[in-house]
Amino acid sequence: MTTPFQSLQNTEAQARFDLLTVEEYDVSLDLASSDETFRSVTTVRFTSRGGPTFLDLKPAAVSEIRLNGSPLDVDLLHRGRLPLETVAGPNELVVDATMRFRNDGEGLHRSVDPADGRHYVYGMSFMDAAPSIFACFDQPDLKAPYTFHVTAPADWVVVGNAPGTNPEPGVWEFERTQPLSTYFVSLVAGPYHLVRDEHDGIPLGLSARASIAKDLDADADELFTMTKQCFDEFHRLFGIRDPFGDYHQAFVPEFNAGAMENPGCVTFRDPLVFSSRVTRGMRIARASTVAHEMAHQWFGNIVTPKWWDDLWLNESFAEYMGNRVTADVTEYDDAWTDNAYARRQWGLTADQRPSTHSVAGNGAVDAVSALQNFDGISYAKGSSILKQLNATLGDKVFFDGAIDHFTKHRFGNATMHDLFTSWEQAGAGDLSSFTSNWLRTAGPDTITLDRAAGVVRRTPPEGHPAERTHALRAAVARDGKWTLESLRLALPETPFDAGDSPVVLDPYEDSWAVVRPDATTVAALKRMLPDVEDDLLRAGIWNNVRSALHNAAIDPADALDLVEASLPVEDTEDTPRRTMSWVFATLLPVAPTGGVERVHRAALDKIASLPRGSEHQLTAFRAAIRSSGDPTELRAWLGSTPDGIDLDLDLRWRLLVRLAGLGATDRDELKAALDAEPTAQSQVAHTRALTSLPDAEAKAFAWRIFTGELDVSNYELEAAALGMWQHGQEHLTDAYVDRYFDELPDTVQVRSGWVLADAAEFFFPSTSLSHETLARATRLVEDPGLDPSIRRRVGDEADQLSRMLAVRTAYPAS
């Protein structure tokens, strides 16, 4: 059982900051003595003004705690906090504790590679997790340098935030770091495969599990090349070198996020080391993630937000700079197009939820609530607004202000006010109206074409009035040819005479708003969309259509016609936020009967007509697998894939998972497939396939994972949920709908942090499209005793359900 730890309040952080100055941490970790726990001995030296405070500590057991040489009563430790009575002046605290390895992607995460049985460890200190590794004052504005000493098995390699040495087998000594916030502290330990290089005086490293060493070696040249290109560009733009020494990029198993910007030791989810064929979209996603984490070395690591309500100072900037630098200096000059598919709707959807919040000053009262604000608003919306600001100010003022900010607050903490002061002093002028309307006001404006009135109408978000000026372009197909016309929307209505021509508003994402096509444009696009060759325009069209369906402003029959006319294979990835996943998860459940079959035929047509071996053909084949209802067809593909497509591990498991959902395979075949290639990827896919089977045993197995009765890794947790809820299996899952709402609140006893909220989202009964399910969700959200992170995720899922029901109500014929 998990003890609910107390999350740090902003007011508590302010009081502790006023009391303490942390001088340094010295941390010794013994990773060699047990597979379940590790010894952690922390010495914290700090100066106090004298008075009471508390230490953050989440141990399995405590051997001894001494403050200024005197033992403290360890029984006073409660919910992760130990009261301290500090003296005025220097203090020294020594904590000798035993900590648990974790398998939820936080703290010191330990996993076993099913391919070879080897153990791997990595640290994720983000948000509330650092105290489960070492004793600390866990808040972003109590920065200090760290010195680590690590004992590990003799065949392990250990990498940390600072350069290290291995003076004898199993012993690792690390240099003192620059001042770091607690949430940046990390180490990566295990029998990792390492690749090293150097650029411009910076030692570079890559690492991954031994079982995927050949895949890392195959990707190393591309990864190092991008890293070098990005370093050169960031150094040029900022005029300040990365100050954190070595730059190691570790690809680690079962990582929750895309990556984490730990200085000197950046961690990435290891599916970003490609073991199967991937599309350009996935390669762009990896490239922009690499650049995003590098941007954090300046925005976040050199200067860190004082509190989580300014997390956008990290994420919005890294998102903008990561995409910009990827597009400008790497081979992926189409990064902004891919970003339009991957991130735009993520941000717009979050910004239209009841849980929407401002980009800046997001109201995070504690660390747990702040974690839920690492969303599409803090990333995609903030990035879009910064892109607009850069276009207005120009590079010179934009970067002069940023450089001034880095210089004034080097290795310290800052606020939005500090940054905007630097910009204004650099020549930006008064930015108060900009910050008020764009950064401190939640929700997107809605921009629509009123063809009859001859105007483009701007409507502020309900409940969040704002006076925003939008400078954007409209694509107008006059006489069958697309042309661009500029618009400046400063008033609620702006004259615009489109006649009968199709119009796509803001296709190039010049602004941030909900835009959607009118009926005239939708009718024309059914004919014209297949011939649109401008990649960004195509992305803009699909985002317009997706926004329209989200707001019940397009008949799903029309949206399905568009998909059938021009299957969106140009968005080559099918991860959850992408266009093809939207087709299956959002459009088809509300589309006319026979929609899946129509998508399947469109996919087969694309496979036959597209160049053999092309990425678009691969995307179409994935869609064909997902939409196939014919076990014979799927079996045939297991034996022989279409010309130009090789059956790799990823495709084999996609076929097996689909066969499982149709009840056309069994547990023995799935086990044989896992035994044949027992990789980490296979393990996760095997769990999804097992829970996809249309029988009571499969659903009971998934439910035991949800409740925590079966303890699995974070990746398998998601896989089980994906298999659990299958359209067409409602006769098996209907009984679990009420159980979800009844049993979800108690999952706080078995999970915490990131995975607690993720499980609430993953296992939401997404196939139960009913007003009764919506009512149950609404009642749960209103429960005052519900964990806040669960409330946020269930509330967001309930909003999505209400919108799908609204589409059904608005278009009953569909």
Coordinates of N, CA and C in Angstrom, one line a residue, residues 298 521 579 605 720 760 787 806:
W298 N 19.1 26.1 -21.1 CA 19.0 27.6 -20.8 C 17.7 27.9 -20.1
T521 N -17.1 25.4 -47.6 CA -15.7 25.0 -47.6 C -15.7 23.4 -47.5
T579 N -3.6 12.6 -36.3 CA -4.9 12.6 -37.1 C -5.5 11.2 -37.3
D605 N -7.0 1.1 -50.7 CA -6.7 1.8 -52.0 C -5.4 2.6 -51.9
A720 N -2.7 -2.4 -20.9 CA -3.8 -3.1 -20.4 C -5.1 -2.3 -20.6
A760 N -6.1 6.8 -14.1 CA -7.4 7.3 -14.2 C -7.8 7.6 -15.6
D787 N -9.0 12.6 -4.9 CA -7.7 13.1 -5.2 C -7.7 14.1 -6.3
A806 N -22.6 15.3 -27.7 CA -23.2 16.5 -28.3 C -23.2 16.3 -29.8

